[in-house]
Coordinates of C-alpha atoms and ligand atoms in Angstrom, one line a residue:
X1 CA 0.0 0.0 0.0
X2 CA 1.1 3.6 -0.3
X3 CA 2.0 4.0 3.2
X4 CA 5.4 5.0 4.5
X5 CA 7.1 2.4 6.5
X6 CA 4.7 -0.3 5.4
X7 CA 6.2 -3.7 5.5
X8 CA 4.4 -4.7 2.3
X9 CA 5.4 -4.4 -1.2
X10 CA 2.4 -4.6 -3.5
X11 CA 3.4 -5.3 -7.0
X12 CA 4.9 -2.2 -8.6
X13 CA 2.6 0.1 -6.7
X14 CA 5.0 0.9 -4.0
X15 CA 7.8 1.7 -6.4
X16 CA 5.8 4.1 -8.5
X17 CA 4.1 5.9 -5.6
X18 CA 6.4 5.6 -2.6
X19 CA 6.7 8.5 -0.3
X20 CA 10.1 7.3 0.9
X21 CA 12.1 8.7 -2.0
X22 CA 11.2 12.4 -1.9
X23 CA 14.5 13.9 -0.8
X24 CA 15.3 14.9 -4.4
X25 CA 12.2 17.0 -5.0
X26 CA 13.0 20.1 -7.2
X27 CA 13.1 23.5 -5.5
X28 CA 9.5 24.6 -5.3
X29 CA 7.5 27.8 -4.7
X30 CA 3.9 27.5 -3.7
X31 CA 1.6 30.5 -4.3
X32 CA -1.7 30.2 -2.5
X33 CA -4.5 32.5 -3.7
X34 CA -7.2 33.0 -1.0
X35 CA -4.6 32.2 1.6
X36 CA -6.5 34.2 4.3
X37 CA -9.3 31.7 4.1
X38 CA -10.4 28.6 6.0
X39 CA -8.9 25.9 3.7
X40 CA -5.4 27.3 3.9
X41 CA -5.7 27.6 7.7
X42 CA -7.4 24.3 8.4
X43 CA -6.1 21.9 5.8
X44 CA -3.4 23.1 3.4
X45 CA -0.8 24.6 5.8
X46 CA -1.2 21.9 8.5
X47 CA -0.6 19.4 5.8
X48 CA 2.5 21.2 4.6
X49 CA 3.7 21.5 8.1
X50 CA 3.4 17.7 8.6
X51 CA 5.3 17.1 5.4
X52 CA 8.0 19.4 6.7
X53 CA 8.2 17.5 10.0
X54 CA 8.5 14.3 7.9
X55 CA 11.3 15.8 5.9
X56 CA 9.3 15.3 2.8
X57 CA 9.2 18.9 1.5
X58 CA 11.8 20.0 -1.1
X59 CA 15.0 21.2 0.5
X60 CA 14.4 24.6 -1.2
X61 CA 10.8 25.5 -0.6
X62 CA 8.7 28.5 0.1
X63 CA 5.1 29.5 0.5
X64 CA 3.7 32.8 -0.7
X65 CA 0.2 33.5 0.6
X66 CA -1.8 35.9 -1.6
X67 CA -5.1 37.4 -0.6
X68 CA -6.8 40.8 -0.2
X69 CA -7.0 40.9 3.6
X70 CA -4.3 43.3 5.0
X71 CA -1.8 41.3 7.0
X72 CA 1.9 41.5 7.6
X73 CA 4.1 38.4 7.1
X74 CA 4.2 37.9 10.9
X75 CA 0.4 38.2 11.3
X76 CA -0.1 35.7 8.5
X77 CA 2.4 33.3 10.1
X78 CA 0.7 33.7 13.5
X79 CA -2.6 32.8 11.9
X80 CA -1.2 29.8 10.2
X81 CA 0.4 28.6 13.4
X82 CA -2.9 28.8 15.2
X83 CA -4.3 26.6 12.4
X84 CA -1.5 24.1 12.8
X85 CA -2.0 24.0 16.6
X86 CA -5.7 23.4 16.2
X87 CA -5.9 21.1 13.2
X88 CA -2.6 19.3 12.6
X89 CA -2.8 15.5 13.3
X90 CA 0.3 15.9 15.4
X91 CA -1.2 18.5 17.7
X92 CA 0.5 21.8 18.6
X93 CA 3.7 22.9 16.8
X94 CA 6.8 23.2 19.0
X95 CA 8.5 26.5 19.1
X96 CA 11.7 25.1 17.7
X97 CA 10.0 23.3 14.8
X98 CA 7.9 26.4 14.0
X99 CA 11.0 28.6 14.0
X100 CA 12.4 26.4 11.3
X101 CA 9.2 26.3 9.2
X102 CA 8.0 29.9 9.4
X103 CA 10.8 31.8 7.7
X104 CA 9.8 30.2 4.4
X105 CA 6.3 31.6 4.6
X106 CA 5.4 35.1 3.4
X107 CA 2.3 37.0 2.5
X108 CA 1.2 39.4 -0.2
X109 CA -1.9 41.5 0.6
X110 CA -3.2 42.6 -2.8
X111 CA -6.3 43.2 -4.9
X112 CA -6.3 40.7 -7.7
X113 CA -7.6 43.3 -10.1
X114 CA -4.5 45.5 -9.5
X115 CA -1.9 45.4 -12.3
X116 CA 0.8 45.3 -9.5
X117 CA -0.3 42.0 -8.2
X118 CA 1.3 39.7 -10.7
X119 CA 4.4 41.9 -11.0
X120 CA 4.8 41.6 -7.2
X121 CA 4.3 37.8 -7.4
X122 CA 6.9 37.7 -10.2
X123 CA 9.5 39.6 -8.2
X124 CA 8.9 37.5 -5.0
X125 CA 9.3 34.2 -6.9
X126 CA 12.3 35.5 -8.8
X127 CA 13.9 36.6 -5.5
X128 CA 13.5 33.1 -4.1
X129 CA 14.9 31.5 -7.3
X130 CA 17.9 33.9 -7.3
X131 CA 18.6 33.0 -3.7
X132 CA 18.6 29.3 -4.6
X133 CA 20.5 30.0 -7.9
X134 CA 18.1 27.8 -9.8
X135 CA 14.7 27.8 -11.4
X136 CA 11.9 26.3 -9.3
X137 CA 8.7 24.4 -9.8
X138 CA 6.0 27.0 -9.4
X139 CA 2.7 25.8 -8.0
X140 CA -0.4 28.1 -8.0
X141 CA -3.0 26.9 -5.6
X142 CA -6.5 28.4 -6.1
X143 CA -8.0 28.4 -2.6
X144 CA -10.5 31.1 -3.3
X145 CA -14.2 30.8 -3.9
X146 CA -14.8 29.3 -7.4
X147 CA -16.0 32.6 -8.9
X148 CA -12.4 33.8 -8.7
X149 CA -10.8 30.7 -10.4
X150 CA -11.3 31.9 -14.0
X151 CA -10.0 35.5 -13.6
X152 CA -7.0 34.3 -11.7
X153 CA -6.1 31.7 -14.3
X154 CA -6.5 34.3 -17.0
X155 CA -4.2 36.8 -15.2
X156 CA -1.6 34.1 -14.5
X157 CA -1.5 33.3 -18.2
X158 CA -1.4 37.0 -19.1
X159 CA 1.7 37.3 -17.0
X160 CA 3.3 34.2 -18.5
X161 CA 3.1 32.0 -15.5
X162 CA 1.7 29.1 -17.5
X163 CA 4.3 28.9 -20.2
X164 CA 6.8 26.5 -18.7
X165 CA 4.9 23.2 -19.0
X166 CA 7.4 21.3 -17.1
X167 CA 7.5 23.5 -14.0
X168 CA 4.3 25.5 -13.8
X169 CA 1.3 23.8 -12.1
X170 CA -2.1 25.0 -11.1
X171 CA -4.2 23.4 -8.3
X172 CA -8.0 23.8 -8.5
X173 CA -10.2 23.1 -5.5
X174 CA -13.6 21.6 -5.5
X175 CA -16.4 22.4 -6.4
X176 CA -15.3 22.1 -10.0
X177 CA -18.4 23.7 -11.5
X178 CA -22.0 23.4 -10.4
X179 CA -23.2 21.6 -13.4
X180 CA -21.9 20.2 -16.7
X181 CA -22.0 23.5 -18.5
X182 CA -20.0 25.4 -15.8
X183 CA -17.5 22.6 -15.4
X184 CA -16.9 22.6 -19.2
X185 CA -16.5 26.4 -19.1
X186 CA -13.9 26.1 -16.3
X187 CA -12.1 23.3 -18.1
X188 CA -12.1 25.4 -21.3
X189 CA -10.5 28.4 -19.5
X190 CA -7.9 26.2 -17.8
X191 CA -6.9 24.3 -20.9
X192 CA -6.8 27.4 -23.0
X193 CA -3.7 28.3 -21.1
X194 CA -2.4 25.4 -19.1
X195 CA -1.7 21.9 -20.6
X196 CA -3.8 19.2 -18.9
X197 CA -0.6 17.8 -17.4
X198 CA -0.2 21.1 -15.5
X199 CA -3.7 21.0 -14.0
X200 CA -4.4 19.3 -10.6
X201 CA -8.1 19.2 -9.8
X202 CA -8.4 18.2 -6.2
X203 CA -11.0 15.9 -4.8
X204 CA -9.5 15.3 -1.4
X205 CA -11.3 12.0 -1.1
X206 CA -8.8 10.5 -3.5
X207 CA -6.0 11.3 -1.2
X208 CA -7.4 9.2 1.6
X209 CA -5.4 6.1 2.3
X210 CA -8.3 3.7 2.4
X211 CA -9.8 5.0 -0.8
X212 CA -6.5 4.2 -2.5
X213 CA -6.5 0.9 -0.7
X214 CA -9.6 -0.1 -2.6
X215 CA -7.3 -0.4 -5.6
X216 CA -4.6 -2.3 -3.6
X217 CA -7.2 -4.7 -2.2
X218 CA -8.7 -5.4 -5.6
X219 CA -5.6 -5.5 -7.8
X220 CA -2.8 -6.7 -5.5
X221 CA -4.6 -9.8 -4.3
X222 CA -5.4 -12.7 -6.6
X223 CA -8.4 -14.0 -4.8
X224 CA -11.0 -11.2 -5.1
X225 CA -10.7 -10.2 -8.8
X226 CA -12.0 -13.5 -10.2
X227 CA -15.3 -13.1 -8.3
X228 CA -15.5 -9.3 -8.7
X229 CA -18.2 -9.4 -11.4
X230 CA -21.8 -10.0 -12.4
X231 CA -21.5 -13.7 -12.0
X232 CA -20.9 -13.5 -8.2
X233 CA -22.0 -10.0 -7.1
X234 CA -25.6 -9.2 -6.6
X235 CA -25.3 -5.4 -5.9
X236 CA -22.9 -2.8 -4.7
X237 CA -23.7 -0.2 -2.1
X238 CA -21.8 3.0 -1.5
X239 CA -22.7 5.0 1.6
X240 CA -21.1 8.3 2.7
X241 CA -23.0 9.2 5.9
X242 CA -22.5 12.3 8.0
X243 CA -23.9 12.6 11.5
X244 CA -23.4 16.4 11.5
X245 CA -25.8 18.8 10.0
X246 CA -24.8 21.8 7.9
X247 CA -23.2 23.6 10.9
X248 CA -21.9 27.0 9.8
X249 CA -22.1 26.1 6.0
X250 CA -25.8 26.8 5.6
X251 CA -25.4 29.6 3.1
X252 CA -23.0 27.6 1.0
X253 CA -25.0 24.4 1.2
X254 CA -28.2 26.1 0.2
X255 CA -26.7 26.6 -3.3
X256 CA -25.2 23.2 -3.4
X257 CA -27.1 20.3 -1.8
X258 CA -26.0 16.7 -1.3
X259 CA -26.0 15.8 -5.0
X260 CA -23.5 18.5 -5.9
X261 CA -21.6 18.6 -2.6
X262 CA -20.9 14.9 -2.2
X263 CA -22.5 12.6 -4.7
X264 CA -21.2 14.0 -8.0
X265 CA -17.6 13.9 -6.7
X266 CA -16.7 11.8 -3.7
X267 CA -19.2 9.0 -4.3
X268 CA -18.4 8.9 -8.0
X269 CA -14.8 8.4 -7.1
X270 CA -15.7 5.4 -4.9
X271 CA -17.9 4.0 -7.7
X272 CA -15.0 4.3 -10.2
X273 CA -12.5 2.6 -7.8
X274 CA -15.0 -0.2 -7.0
X275 CA -16.0 -0.9 -10.6
X276 CA -12.9 -0.1 -12.7
X277 CA -10.9 -2.6 -14.7
X278 CA -7.5 -3.6 -13.5
X279 CA -4.9 -1.0 -14.5
X280 CA -1.8 -2.1 -16.4
X281 CA 0.4 0.2 -14.3
X282 CA -0.1 2.7 -11.4
X283 CA 0.3 5.7 -13.7
X284 CA -1.8 8.8 -13.9
X285 CA -3.3 8.4 -17.3
X286 CA -3.7 4.7 -17.0
X287 CA -5.7 4.9 -13.7
X288 CA -7.7 7.8 -14.9
X289 CA -8.6 6.1 -18.2
X290 CA -9.9 3.2 -16.3
X291 CA -11.9 5.4 -14.0
X292 CA -13.4 7.4 -16.9
X293 CA -14.3 4.1 -18.6
X294 CA -16.6 3.3 -15.6
X295 CA -18.3 6.7 -15.8
X296 CA -18.8 6.4 -19.5
X297 CA -20.4 3.0 -19.0
X298 CA -23.0 4.3 -16.6
X299 CA -26.4 4.1 -18.1
X300 CA -28.1 7.5 -18.5
X301 CA -30.9 8.2 -16.0
X302 CA -34.0 8.8 -18.2
X303 CA -35.2 12.4 -17.7
X304 CA -38.8 11.3 -17.5
X305 CA -38.1 8.6 -14.9
X306 CA -35.7 10.2 -12.5
X307 CA -37.8 9.1 -9.5
X308 CA -37.2 5.5 -10.3
X309 CA -33.4 6.0 -9.9
X310 CA -33.0 8.9 -7.5
X311 CA -34.3 9.9 -4.1
X312 CA -33.8 13.2 -2.3
X313 CA -34.5 14.1 1.2
X314 CA -34.1 16.9 3.8
X315 CA -33.7 16.4 7.5
X316 CA -36.3 17.6 10.0
X317 CA -35.7 17.9 13.7
X318 CA -34.7 14.8 15.6
X319 CA -32.3 13.2 18.0
X320 CA -28.7 12.5 17.4
X321 CA -26.4 11.2 20.2
X322 CA -29.3 11.5 22.6
X323 CA -29.6 15.3 21.9
X324 CA -32.4 17.2 20.2
X325 CA -31.2 18.8 17.0
X326 CA -32.8 21.3 14.7
X327 CA -34.3 20.8 11.3
X328 CA -32.3 21.8 8.3
X329 CA -34.7 24.7 7.7
X330 CA -34.0 26.1 11.1
X331 CA -30.2 26.1 10.6
X332 CA -28.3 29.4 10.3
X333 CA -28.1 30.6 6.7
X334 CA -30.9 28.3 5.5
X335 CA -34.2 29.6 4.0
X336 CA -37.3 28.7 6.1
X337 CA -38.9 27.1 3.1
X338 CA -35.7 25.6 1.6
X339 CA -36.0 22.7 -0.8
X340 CA -32.3 22.0 -0.9
X341 CA -31.7 18.2 -0.4
X342 CA -29.5 17.1 2.5
X343 CA -29.8 13.4 1.4
X344 CA -29.5 11.9 -2.0
X345 CA -29.7 8.2 -3.1
X346 CA -29.1 6.9 -6.6
X347 CA -29.4 3.6 -8.4
X348 CA -26.9 3.3 -11.3
X349 CA -26.1 0.6 -13.8
X350 CA -22.7 0.1 -15.3
X351 CA -23.3 -1.3 -18.7
X352 CA -20.2 -3.4 -19.6
X353 CA -19.4 -7.1 -19.6
X354 CA -18.3 -7.1 -15.9
X355 CA -21.2 -5.3 -14.4
X356 CA -24.2 -5.8 -16.7
X357 CA -27.3 -6.3 -14.5
X358 CA -25.6 -5.4 -11.2
X359 CA -27.1 -2.3 -9.6
X360 CA -24.9 0.2 -7.8
X361 CA -26.7 2.1 -5.1
X362 CA -25.1 5.3 -3.9
X363 CA -26.3 7.4 -0.9
X364 CA -25.1 10.3 1.1
X365 CA -26.8 12.4 3.7
X366 CA -26.5 14.7 6.7
X367 CA -27.8 14.0 10.1
X368 CA -27.8 10.3 9.7
X369 CA -27.2 8.1 12.7
X370 CA -23.4 7.9 12.4
X371 CA -20.6 9.3 10.3
X372 CA -19.2 6.5 8.1
X373 CA -18.1 5.9 4.6
X374 CA -18.3 2.4 3.3
X375 CA -18.5 0.3 0.1
X376 CA -20.4 -2.9 0.5
X377 CA -20.2 -5.6 -2.1
X378 CA -23.2 -8.0 -1.7
X379 CA -22.6 -11.4 -3.2
X380 CA -25.2 -13.6 -4.7
X381 CA -26.8 -16.3 -2.5
X382 CA -25.5 -19.9 -2.7
X383 CA -27.4 -21.7 -5.5
X384 CA -28.7 -24.4 -3.1
X385 CA -29.0 -24.3 0.6
X386 CA -28.1 -27.7 2.0
X387 CA -28.0 -26.5 5.6
X388 CA -30.4 -24.9 8.0
X389 CA -30.1 -21.4 9.2
X390 CA -30.3 -20.9 13.0
X391 CA -30.9 -17.2 12.6
X392 CA -34.0 -17.2 10.4
X393 CA -32.7 -15.3 7.4
X394 CA -29.8 -16.7 5.6
X395 CA -27.4 -13.7 5.2
X396 CA -25.4 -13.7 1.9
X397 CA -21.7 -13.2 1.8
X398 CA -20.7 -9.6 1.8
X399 CA -17.5 -7.6 1.9
X400 CA -17.5 -4.1 3.3
X401 CA -14.6 -1.7 2.9
X402 CA -14.9 1.0 5.6
X403 CA -13.2 4.2 4.5
X404 CA -13.8 6.6 7.4
X405 CA -13.7 7.2 10.3
X406 CA -12.7 3.6 10.8
X407 CA -10.4 2.0 8.2
X408 CA -11.3 -1.6 8.0
X409 CA -12.5 -4.5 5.9
X410 CA -15.1 -7.0 7.0
X411 CA -16.0 -10.2 5.3
X412 CA -19.3 -11.9 6.2
X413 CA -19.7 -15.6 5.7
X414 CA -21.7 -18.5 7.2
X415 CA -20.2 -20.7 9.9
X416 CA -21.5 -23.8 11.7
X417 CA -22.7 -23.0 15.1
X418 CA -21.1 -25.2 17.8
X419 CA -23.3 -28.0 18.9
X420 CA -24.8 -31.3 17.7
X421 CA -26.9 -29.8 15.0
X422 CA -25.5 -28.7 11.6
X423 CA -26.8 -25.2 11.8
X424 CA -25.4 -22.1 10.2
X425 CA -25.1 -18.5 11.3
X426 CA -23.4 -15.5 9.7
X427 CA -20.1 -14.4 11.2
X428 CA -17.6 -11.6 10.3
X429 CA -13.9 -11.6 9.7
X430 CA -12.5 -8.2 10.3
X431 CA -9.2 -6.4 9.4
X432 CA -8.6 -3.1 11.0
X433 CA -5.8 -0.9 9.5
X434 CA -5.1 0.8 12.8
X435 CA -4.5 -2.5 14.6
X436 CA -2.0 -3.6 12.0
X437 CA -0.3 -0.5 10.7
X438 CA 0.9 1.3 13.8
X439 CA 1.9 4.6 12.1
X440 CA -1.0 7.0 11.6
X441 CA -2.2 7.6 8.1
X442 CA -1.2 10.9 6.6
X443 CA -4.0 13.4 5.9
X444 CA -5.4 13.4 2.4
X445 CA -3.9 16.9 1.8
X446 CA -0.4 15.7 2.7
X447 CA -0.6 13.0 0.1
X448 CA -2.1 15.3 -2.6
X449 CA 0.3 18.2 -2.0
X450 CA 3.3 16.0 -2.2
X451 CA 1.9 14.5 -5.4
X452 CA 1.6 18.0 -6.9
X453 CA 5.2 18.7 -6.0
X454 CA 6.2 15.4 -7.6
X455 CA 4.2 16.1 -10.7
X456 CA 2.1 13.0 -10.1
X457 CA -1.5 13.5 -11.2
X458 CA -2.8 10.0 -10.6
X459 CA -5.0 11.0 -7.7
X460 CA -6.4 14.1 -9.4
X461 CA -9.3 14.4 -11.7
X462 CA -8.9 14.8 -15.4
X463 CA -11.2 17.1 -17.3
X464 CA -13.0 14.3 -19.0
X465 CA -13.6 12.5 -15.6
X466 CA -15.1 15.6 -14.1
X467 CA -17.4 16.2 -17.1
X468 CA -18.4 12.5 -17.2
X469 CA -19.5 12.7 -13.6
X470 CA -21.5 15.8 -14.2
X471 CA -23.1 14.2 -17.2
X472 CA -24.4 11.3 -15.0
X473 CA -26.1 13.6 -12.5
X474 CA -27.4 16.2 -15.1
X475 CA -30.9 14.6 -15.5
X476 CA -31.3 14.4 -11.8
X477 CA -30.2 18.0 -11.2
X478 CA -32.7 19.1 -13.8
X479 CA -35.5 17.1 -12.3
X480 CA -34.6 18.4 -8.8
X481 CA -34.5 22.0 -9.9
X482 CA -38.3 21.7 -9.5
X483 CA -39.3 21.6 -5.8
X484 CA -40.3 18.1 -4.5
X485 CA -43.9 17.1 -4.6
X486 CA -43.8 15.5 -1.2
X487 CA -43.2 17.8 1.7
X488 CA -39.7 18.5 3.0
X489 CA -38.5 17.6 5.6
X490 CA -39.0 14.0 4.8
X491 CA -36.6 12.3 7.3
X492 CA -35.9 12.9 10.9
X493 CA -32.4 13.8 12.1
X494 CA -30.8 10.6 13.4
X495 CA -32.6 8.3 10.9
X496 CA -31.2 6.6 7.7
X497 CA -33.0 9.0 5.4
X498 CA -36.5 9.0 3.8
X499 CA -38.7 6.0 3.3
X500 CA -38.3 6.3 -0.5
X501 CA -34.6 5.5 -0.1
X502 CA -35.6 2.1 1.3
X503 CA -38.1 1.6 -1.5
X504 CA -35.4 2.3 -4.1
X505 CA -33.7 -1.0 -3.1
X506 CA -36.8 -2.8 -1.9
X507 CA -38.2 -2.6 -5.5
X508 CA -35.3 -4.7 -6.6
X509 CA -35.6 -7.1 -3.6
X510 CA -32.7 -5.7 -1.7
X511 CA -32.1 -3.5 1.4
X512 CA -29.4 -1.1 2.5
X513 CA -26.5 -2.4 4.5
X514 CA -26.0 0.3 7.1
X515 CA -22.4 0.9 8.2
X516 CA -21.7 -0.2 11.8
X517 CA -18.9 0.8 14.2
X518 CA -16.7 -2.2 15.0
X519 CA -17.3 -3.5 18.6
X520 CA -14.3 -2.5 20.6
X521 CA -13.7 -5.9 22.0
X522 CA -13.7 -7.6 18.7
X523 CA -10.6 -5.9 17.3
X524 CA -8.3 -8.1 15.2
X525 CA -5.6 -9.6 17.4
X526 CA -2.2 -7.9 17.1
Ligands
NAP1 N1 -12.6 24.9 3.7 C1 -12.6 23.6 3.3 O1 -12.5 22.7 4.1 C2 -12.7 23.3 1.8 C3 -12.8 21.9 1.5 C4 -12.9 21.6 0.1 C5 -12.9 22.6 -0.8 N2 -12.8 23.9 -0.4 C6 -12.8 24.9 -1.5 O2 -11.6 25.6 -1.4 C7 -11.8 27.0 -1.7 C8 -11.4 27.9 -0.6 O3 -12.2 27.5 0.6 P1 -12.2 28.3 1.9 O4 -13.1 27.6 2.8 O5 -10.8 28.7 2.3 O6 -13.0 29.6 1.4 P2 -13.1 31.0 2.1 O7 -12.6 31.0 3.4 O8 -14.5 31.5 1.9 O9 -12.3 31.9 1.0 C9 -10.9 31.9 0.9 C10 -10.4 33.3 0.7 O10 -10.7 33.7 -0.6 C11 -10.8 35.1 -0.6 N3 -12.0 35.6 -1.4 C12 -13.3 35.6 -1.0 N4 -14.1 36.0 -2.0 C13 -13.3 36.3 -3.0 C14 -13.5 36.8 -4.3 N5 -14.7 37.0 -4.7 N6 -12.4 36.9 -5.1 C15 -11.2 36.6 -4.7 N7 -10.9 36.2 -3.5 C16 -12.0 36.0 -2.6 C17 -10.9 35.6 0.8 O11 -9.7 36.2 1.1 P3 -9.5 37.8 0.9 O12 -10.8 38.5 1.1 O13 -8.5 38.1 2.0 O14 -9.0 38.0 -0.5 C18 -11.0 34.3 1.6 O15 -10.3 34.4 2.8 C19 -13.2 27.1 -2.1 O16 -13.3 26.9 -3.5 C20 -13.9 25.9 -1.4 O17 -15.0 25.5 -2.1 C21 -12.7 24.2 0.9

């Protein structure tokens, strides 16, 4: 797997994606637009700081924060340190470590519309390169609201920052468009100036260790791939459940909803990794080709039959963790009569030889009973049951890959109950990453930022991938632009979503496998 210090070597993966060989990274300057914001504070800089502590940053490296908010270098550094102290997986920075990290961080308070902005950036980057006596890789990270992406890209190009294909890179945050048309427009602007190989579209989900491990599990083991198809698999269920509500993001969420915010990107990535064909090599275009193939094979949802394939919901008041919580419509920043969906479930078919006839069910929602992301592969029943079940229902084999917060894999199978009778009951075999791999997983942003510095785009979305994912959800977005006929809210906080989501599977004779937390006592023996 792609984990530093792992005792395993899995095929060629470890060689092509190892984080143990980064000492020779080229000198790098990282320019962060929108650096006064939440993302830089909470995710990007804590990730860079951890890379620094792990000696994984280039030896010659500097960060230039750019934003409009007036701040001195010292004020900017103080804010970033506060972010590291609060959000770094290693806890608070020590004074001595921070003193080594901070001098390479500086800030430029500027209005992007001003002609001086890019001249100032040029001179700052040139000064660093002169000091190092060498040209550097220049990374431009767009951490602003999406409305600022296109103007910044155009200004970067106007000032020649795009021209060196080998060393200039641009990182674009999600959301990548709000529908197919806007995603295409943003891709058109980016590719007008930057070559596709220079563009890194982040979906931080792909940087998570367990998400990458879906590939390792499938393609580095001989025993699963032969049964990973329509002959043995009955259905596949992908759940990304959140226990939290919208919290402080009400105003943003009102314009987004569950389909745009989660399903079009994170759940589509999980669909691709679960359904893709084996790659020939762990290389950016090879992996991304295989992922795009999945999206291209997804059968279109008929615009006049969306309700047969998609269910939306919105949470009402309810109880979560034995506490009363408010309805979505009573959250801050949310309209009283809002029809924004906080839950979305989808049934998709992947029309190719491997998956024909196997439904993929995807669901995501807020204020569900627990926070958990999991992929469950439900196998077909045995063709003939020669034994009795002692538990009433005979539970089919299933394999669940838990992605977060727990990282584990469980395999359910039948076992004979002890005793004189030959009587079966379902049991679970469980593998927990934390029990086996003692070192903590890096944060997704650590993995992804390092990949950008290395020039490795494997875990970033290509233009055609983003557009293919938008294309799948377009008929649903269009149908859902009309307010729902049944009244919202239609599920209580703390439940698994609206009744219709159960019916989506029940119509096919199936039911959702809800993620479960592993019982503490049943951890895999060390
Ligand atoms: N926060 C997260 O956890 C997260 C996760 C995934 C993706 N993202 C994405 O990452 C990007 C940044 O997120 P964020 O949470 O840091 O956003 P944010 O705090 O709202 O904005 C970042 C900064 O952008 C600047 N800004 C605001 N409006 C602008 C405008 N119209 N033009 C130019 N600059 C503007 C502001 O700085 P100044 O006013 O000082 O210029 C602000 O501090 C967004 O696209 C977001 O969707 C964020």
